[in-house]
Coordinates of C-alpha atoms and ligand atoms in Angstrom, one line a residue:
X3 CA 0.0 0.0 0.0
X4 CA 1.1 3.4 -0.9
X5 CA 1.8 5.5 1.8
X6 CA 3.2 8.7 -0.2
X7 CA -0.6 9.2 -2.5
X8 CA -2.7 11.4 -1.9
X9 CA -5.8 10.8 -3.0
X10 CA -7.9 12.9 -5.5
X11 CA -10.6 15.1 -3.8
X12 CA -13.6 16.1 -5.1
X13 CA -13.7 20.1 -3.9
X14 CA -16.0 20.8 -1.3
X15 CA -18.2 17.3 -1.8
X16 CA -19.1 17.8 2.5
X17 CA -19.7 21.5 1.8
X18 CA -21.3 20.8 -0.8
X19 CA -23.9 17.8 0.2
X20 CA -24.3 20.0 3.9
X21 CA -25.5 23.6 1.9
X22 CA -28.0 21.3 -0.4
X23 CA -29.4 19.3 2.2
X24 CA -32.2 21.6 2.7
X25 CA -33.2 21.2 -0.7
X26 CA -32.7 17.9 -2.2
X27 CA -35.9 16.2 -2.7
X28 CA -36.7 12.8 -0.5
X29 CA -38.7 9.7 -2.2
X30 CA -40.8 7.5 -0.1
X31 CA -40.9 3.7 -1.6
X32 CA -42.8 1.1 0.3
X33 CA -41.0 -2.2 0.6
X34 CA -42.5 -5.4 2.2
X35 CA -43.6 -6.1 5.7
X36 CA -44.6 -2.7 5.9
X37 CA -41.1 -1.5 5.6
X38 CA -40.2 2.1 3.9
X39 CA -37.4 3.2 2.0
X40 CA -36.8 7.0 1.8
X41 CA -33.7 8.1 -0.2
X42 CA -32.8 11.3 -1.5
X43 CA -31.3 12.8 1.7
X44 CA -28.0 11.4 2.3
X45 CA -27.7 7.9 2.8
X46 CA -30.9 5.6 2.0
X47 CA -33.0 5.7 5.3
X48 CA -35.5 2.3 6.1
X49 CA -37.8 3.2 8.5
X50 CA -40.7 0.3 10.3
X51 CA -43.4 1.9 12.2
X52 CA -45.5 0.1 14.0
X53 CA -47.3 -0.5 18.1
X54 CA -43.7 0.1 19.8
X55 CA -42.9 3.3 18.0
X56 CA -40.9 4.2 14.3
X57 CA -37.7 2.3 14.1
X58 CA -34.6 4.1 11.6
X59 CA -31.7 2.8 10.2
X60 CA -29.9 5.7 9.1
X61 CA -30.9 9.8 9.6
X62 CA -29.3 11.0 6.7
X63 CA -28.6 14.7 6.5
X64 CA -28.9 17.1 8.9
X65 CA -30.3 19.7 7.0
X66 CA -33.2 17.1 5.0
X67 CA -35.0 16.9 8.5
X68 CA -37.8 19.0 7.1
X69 CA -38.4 16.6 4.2
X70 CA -37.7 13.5 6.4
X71 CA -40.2 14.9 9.3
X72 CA -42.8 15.2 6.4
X73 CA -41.9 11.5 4.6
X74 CA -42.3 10.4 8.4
X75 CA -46.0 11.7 8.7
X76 CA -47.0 10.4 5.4
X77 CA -45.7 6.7 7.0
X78 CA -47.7 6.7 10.1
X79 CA -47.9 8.3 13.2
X80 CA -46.2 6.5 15.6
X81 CA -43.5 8.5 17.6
X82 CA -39.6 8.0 17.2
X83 CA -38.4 4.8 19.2
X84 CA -35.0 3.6 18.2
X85 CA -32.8 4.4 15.6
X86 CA -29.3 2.4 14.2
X87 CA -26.9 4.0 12.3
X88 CA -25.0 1.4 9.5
X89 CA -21.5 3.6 10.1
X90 CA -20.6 7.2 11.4
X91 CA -20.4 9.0 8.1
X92 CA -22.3 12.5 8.7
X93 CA -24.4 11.5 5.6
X94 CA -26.1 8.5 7.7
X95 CA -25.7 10.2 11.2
X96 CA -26.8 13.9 10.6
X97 CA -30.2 13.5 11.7
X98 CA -29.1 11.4 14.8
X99 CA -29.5 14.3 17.3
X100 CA -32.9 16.0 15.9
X101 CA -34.6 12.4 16.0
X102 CA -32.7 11.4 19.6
X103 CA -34.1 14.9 20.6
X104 CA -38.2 13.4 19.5
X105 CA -37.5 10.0 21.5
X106 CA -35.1 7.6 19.4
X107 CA -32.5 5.5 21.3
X108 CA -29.4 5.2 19.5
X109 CA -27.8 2.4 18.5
X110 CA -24.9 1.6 16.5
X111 CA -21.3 -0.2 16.1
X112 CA -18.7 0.8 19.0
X113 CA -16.7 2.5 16.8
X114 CA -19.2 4.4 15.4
X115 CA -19.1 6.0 18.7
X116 CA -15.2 6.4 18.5
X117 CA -15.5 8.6 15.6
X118 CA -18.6 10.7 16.7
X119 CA -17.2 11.5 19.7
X120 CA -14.4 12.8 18.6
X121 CA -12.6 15.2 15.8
X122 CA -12.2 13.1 12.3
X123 CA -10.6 13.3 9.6
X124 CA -11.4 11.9 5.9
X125 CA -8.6 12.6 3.9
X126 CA -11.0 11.2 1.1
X127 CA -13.3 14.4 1.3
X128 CA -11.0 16.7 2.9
X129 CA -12.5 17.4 5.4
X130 CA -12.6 17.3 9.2
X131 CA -15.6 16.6 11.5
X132 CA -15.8 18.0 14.9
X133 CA -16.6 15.6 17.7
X134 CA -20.7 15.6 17.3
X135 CA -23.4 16.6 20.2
X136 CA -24.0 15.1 23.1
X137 CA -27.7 14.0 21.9
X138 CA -26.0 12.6 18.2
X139 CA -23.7 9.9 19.5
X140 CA -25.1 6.6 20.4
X141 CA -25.9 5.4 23.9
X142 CA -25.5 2.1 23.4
X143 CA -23.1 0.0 21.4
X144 CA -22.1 -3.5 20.3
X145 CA -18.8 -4.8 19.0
X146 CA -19.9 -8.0 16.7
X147 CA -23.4 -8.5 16.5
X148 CA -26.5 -8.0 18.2
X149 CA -30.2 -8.8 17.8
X150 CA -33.4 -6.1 18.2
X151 CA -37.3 -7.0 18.5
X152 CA -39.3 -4.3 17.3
X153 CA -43.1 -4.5 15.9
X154 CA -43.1 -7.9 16.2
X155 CA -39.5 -8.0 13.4
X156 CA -36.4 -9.5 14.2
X157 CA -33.6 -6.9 13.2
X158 CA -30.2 -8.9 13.1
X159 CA -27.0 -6.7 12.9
X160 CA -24.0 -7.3 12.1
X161 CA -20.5 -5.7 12.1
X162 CA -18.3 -6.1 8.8
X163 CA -14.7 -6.5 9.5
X164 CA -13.3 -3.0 7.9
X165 CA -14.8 -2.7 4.6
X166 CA -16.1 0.9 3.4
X167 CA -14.8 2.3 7.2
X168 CA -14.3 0.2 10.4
X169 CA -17.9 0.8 11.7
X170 CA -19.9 -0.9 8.6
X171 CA -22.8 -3.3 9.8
X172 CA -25.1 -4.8 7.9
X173 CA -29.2 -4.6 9.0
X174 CA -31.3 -8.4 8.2
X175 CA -34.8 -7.8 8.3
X176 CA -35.6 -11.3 8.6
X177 CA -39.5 -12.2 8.3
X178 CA -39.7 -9.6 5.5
X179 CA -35.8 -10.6 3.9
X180 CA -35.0 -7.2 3.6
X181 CA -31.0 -7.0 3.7
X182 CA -29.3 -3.4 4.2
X183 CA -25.8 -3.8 3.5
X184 CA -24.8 -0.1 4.0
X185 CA -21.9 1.6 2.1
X186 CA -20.4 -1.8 1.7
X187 CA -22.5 -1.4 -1.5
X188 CA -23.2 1.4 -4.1
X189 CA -26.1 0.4 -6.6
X190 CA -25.1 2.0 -9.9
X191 CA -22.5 4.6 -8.4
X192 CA -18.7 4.2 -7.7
X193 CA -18.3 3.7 -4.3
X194 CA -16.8 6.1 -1.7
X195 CA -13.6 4.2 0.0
X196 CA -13.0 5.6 3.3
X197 CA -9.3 4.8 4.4
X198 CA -9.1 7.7 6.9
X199 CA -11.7 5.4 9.1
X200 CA -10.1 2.0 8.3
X201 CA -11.9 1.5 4.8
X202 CA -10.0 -0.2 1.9
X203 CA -10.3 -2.1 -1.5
X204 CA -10.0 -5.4 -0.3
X205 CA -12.1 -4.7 2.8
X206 CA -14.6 -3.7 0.5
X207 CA -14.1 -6.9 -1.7
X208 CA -14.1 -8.8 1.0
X209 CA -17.5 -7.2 2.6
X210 CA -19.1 -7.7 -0.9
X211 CA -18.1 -11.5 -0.5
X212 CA -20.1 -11.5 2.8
X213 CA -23.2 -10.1 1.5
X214 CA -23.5 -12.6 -1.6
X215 CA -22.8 -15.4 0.4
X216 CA -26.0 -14.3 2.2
X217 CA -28.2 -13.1 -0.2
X218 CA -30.7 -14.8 -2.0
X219 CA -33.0 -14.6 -5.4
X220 CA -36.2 -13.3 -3.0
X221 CA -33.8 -10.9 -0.9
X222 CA -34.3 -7.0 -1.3
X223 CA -30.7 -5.7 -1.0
X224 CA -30.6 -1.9 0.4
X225 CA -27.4 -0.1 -1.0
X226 CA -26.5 2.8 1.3
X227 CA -26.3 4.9 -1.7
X228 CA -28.6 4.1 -5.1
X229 CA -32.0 2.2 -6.1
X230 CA -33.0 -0.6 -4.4
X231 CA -31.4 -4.1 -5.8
X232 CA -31.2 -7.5 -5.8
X233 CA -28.5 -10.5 -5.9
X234 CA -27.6 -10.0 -9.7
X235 CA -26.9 -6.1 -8.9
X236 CA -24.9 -7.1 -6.1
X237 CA -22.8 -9.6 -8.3
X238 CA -22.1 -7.1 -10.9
X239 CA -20.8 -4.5 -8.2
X240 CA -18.1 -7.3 -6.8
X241 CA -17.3 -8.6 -10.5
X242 CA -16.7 -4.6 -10.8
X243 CA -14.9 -3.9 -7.4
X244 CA -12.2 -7.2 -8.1
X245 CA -12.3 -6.7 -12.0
X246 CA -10.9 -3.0 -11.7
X247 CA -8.5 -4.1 -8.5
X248 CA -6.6 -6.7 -10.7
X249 CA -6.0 -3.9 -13.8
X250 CA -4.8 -1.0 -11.0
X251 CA -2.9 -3.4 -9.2
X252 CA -1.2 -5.2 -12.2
X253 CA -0.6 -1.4 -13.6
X254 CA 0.3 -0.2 -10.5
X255 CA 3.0 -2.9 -10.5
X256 CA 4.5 -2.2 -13.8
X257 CA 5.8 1.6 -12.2
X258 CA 2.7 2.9 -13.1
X259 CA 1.4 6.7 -11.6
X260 CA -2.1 7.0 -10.6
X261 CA -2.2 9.5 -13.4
X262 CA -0.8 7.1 -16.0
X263 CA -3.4 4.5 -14.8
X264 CA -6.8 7.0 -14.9
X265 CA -5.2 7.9 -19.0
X266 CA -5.1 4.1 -19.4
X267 CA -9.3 4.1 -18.6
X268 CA -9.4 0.6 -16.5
X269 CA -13.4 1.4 -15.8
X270 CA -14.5 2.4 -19.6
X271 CA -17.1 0.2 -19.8
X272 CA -18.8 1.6 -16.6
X273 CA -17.7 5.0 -16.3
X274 CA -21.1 6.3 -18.5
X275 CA -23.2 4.5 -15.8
X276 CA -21.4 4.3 -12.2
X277 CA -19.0 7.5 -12.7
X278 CA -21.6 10.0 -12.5
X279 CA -22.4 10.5 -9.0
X280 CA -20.2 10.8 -5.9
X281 CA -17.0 8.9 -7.6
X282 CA -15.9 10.0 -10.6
X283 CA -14.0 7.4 -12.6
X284 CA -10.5 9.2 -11.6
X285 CA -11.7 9.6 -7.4
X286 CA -12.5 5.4 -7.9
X287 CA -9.3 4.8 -9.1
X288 CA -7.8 7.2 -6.8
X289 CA -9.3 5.2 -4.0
X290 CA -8.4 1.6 -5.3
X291 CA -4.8 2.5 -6.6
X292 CA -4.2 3.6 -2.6
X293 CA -5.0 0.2 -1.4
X294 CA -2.8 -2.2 -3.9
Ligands
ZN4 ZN1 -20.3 6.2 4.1

């Protein structure tokens, strides 16, 4: 692993996503077993109402609460009750301290209370987060995997070794086999590689490995970022995420520069498709070419 890159940096991306977040517009689509998916706002946000109160994974932005409070009402109108965050990025934790403040407990992987609690850095985005607020970080943590009973669903989490960043867990919905892999997975959008956090290539190859070793042909896969997919999505993404690791490595390993390697267009025949969002073709192989 290169320890002398530095990675390509999209200006202002954090700036950027935090000034719009009072704008962008959220969609509300209804999964099964009365299970909603609202994206839009950051990271995608499921949300389960029902007797014991609404149950989150994920707040998205900060600045979306209007739209998300509204999205809410048109769910249901059971109060906040618990929320679990998939990893500490500010893009999935935002809203944690508005929705603590209206009654959810928090939840999440230990070290997304590390990073929460105190000032972090992501080289990746150039940027650094202050520690957050009191009501934001989570009260109560696990470290490998743990097990919540909410409106009659069983809600298994479980941590990835480091993948996208060291606090990645995945969410099983299990009667209505609804699987939320977080930003282990980007559906139709190069993926965002956090080293500064613990993130790598392999960790995300390996991460990727996990989840189709679980899913099946009736499983509803929730990216953190993109539409909702499905097993043959999630196959394409790893064939993609191992197919453009062997050319930058092998590249790489011929004295290469990143530079050289971004001319020499390893992702082509996805960069119309996946390199239009929060990756460009040159930040994906910015992140991999760091990691080989
Ligand atoms: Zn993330």
């Amino acid at each position: 692993m290169s320890t002398s890159y530095v990675p390509c940096v999209p200006p202002g991306l954090v700036e950027t996503a935090l000034r719009g977040a009072p704008s962008f517009q959220v969609t509300v689509q209804s999964l099964r077993g009365n299970i909603s998916v609202l994206t839009g706002v950051g990271g995608n946000i499921i949300v389960l109402p029902g007797p014991d109160g609404k149950l989150f994974i994920d707040a998205g932005f900060s600045g979306s609460r209007p739209q998300i409070s509204s999205a809410l009402a048109s769910i249901g109108p059971d109060p906040v009750r618990q929320l679990i965050n998939t990893h500490w990025h500010f893009d999935h934790t935002g809203g944690n301290e508005w929705l603590h403040a209206e009654g959810a407990a928090i939840l999440a992987h230990e070290n997304t209370r590390k990073h929460l609690s105190t000032t972090t850095r992501v080289e990746g985005w150039n940027f650094t987060f202050p520690p957050s607020p009191p009501g934001a970080i989570p009260a109560e943590v696990f470290e490998d995997e743990r097990t919540v009973q909410l409106n009659g669903t069983t809600i298994a989490l479980k941590h990835y070794a480091p993948a996208h960043t060291d606090s990645d867990i995945s969410v099983h919905f299990t009667e209505a086999d609804i699987f939320h892999v977080a930003d282990t997975f980007w559906n139709g959008f190069y993926p965002f590689i956090d080293y500064s956090t613990g993130g790598s290539i392999d960790g995300m190859i390996r991460a990727t490995e996990a989840n189709l070793a679980k899913v099946t042909d009736n499983m509803i896969v929730i990216p953190g970022h993109g539409a909702i997919g499905d097993k043959s999505q999630l196959a394409f993404y790893r064939d993609l995420l191992v197919g453009t690791r062997e050319k930058v490595a092998a590249l790489k390993k011929q004295g290469k520069s990143v530079d050289e390697i971004v001319a020499a267009k390893p992702t082509a025949a996805t960069d119309a498709k996946w390199g239009n969002g929060f990756r460009s073709p040159k930040d994906f192989i910015g992140d991999v070419f760091q990691g080989v």
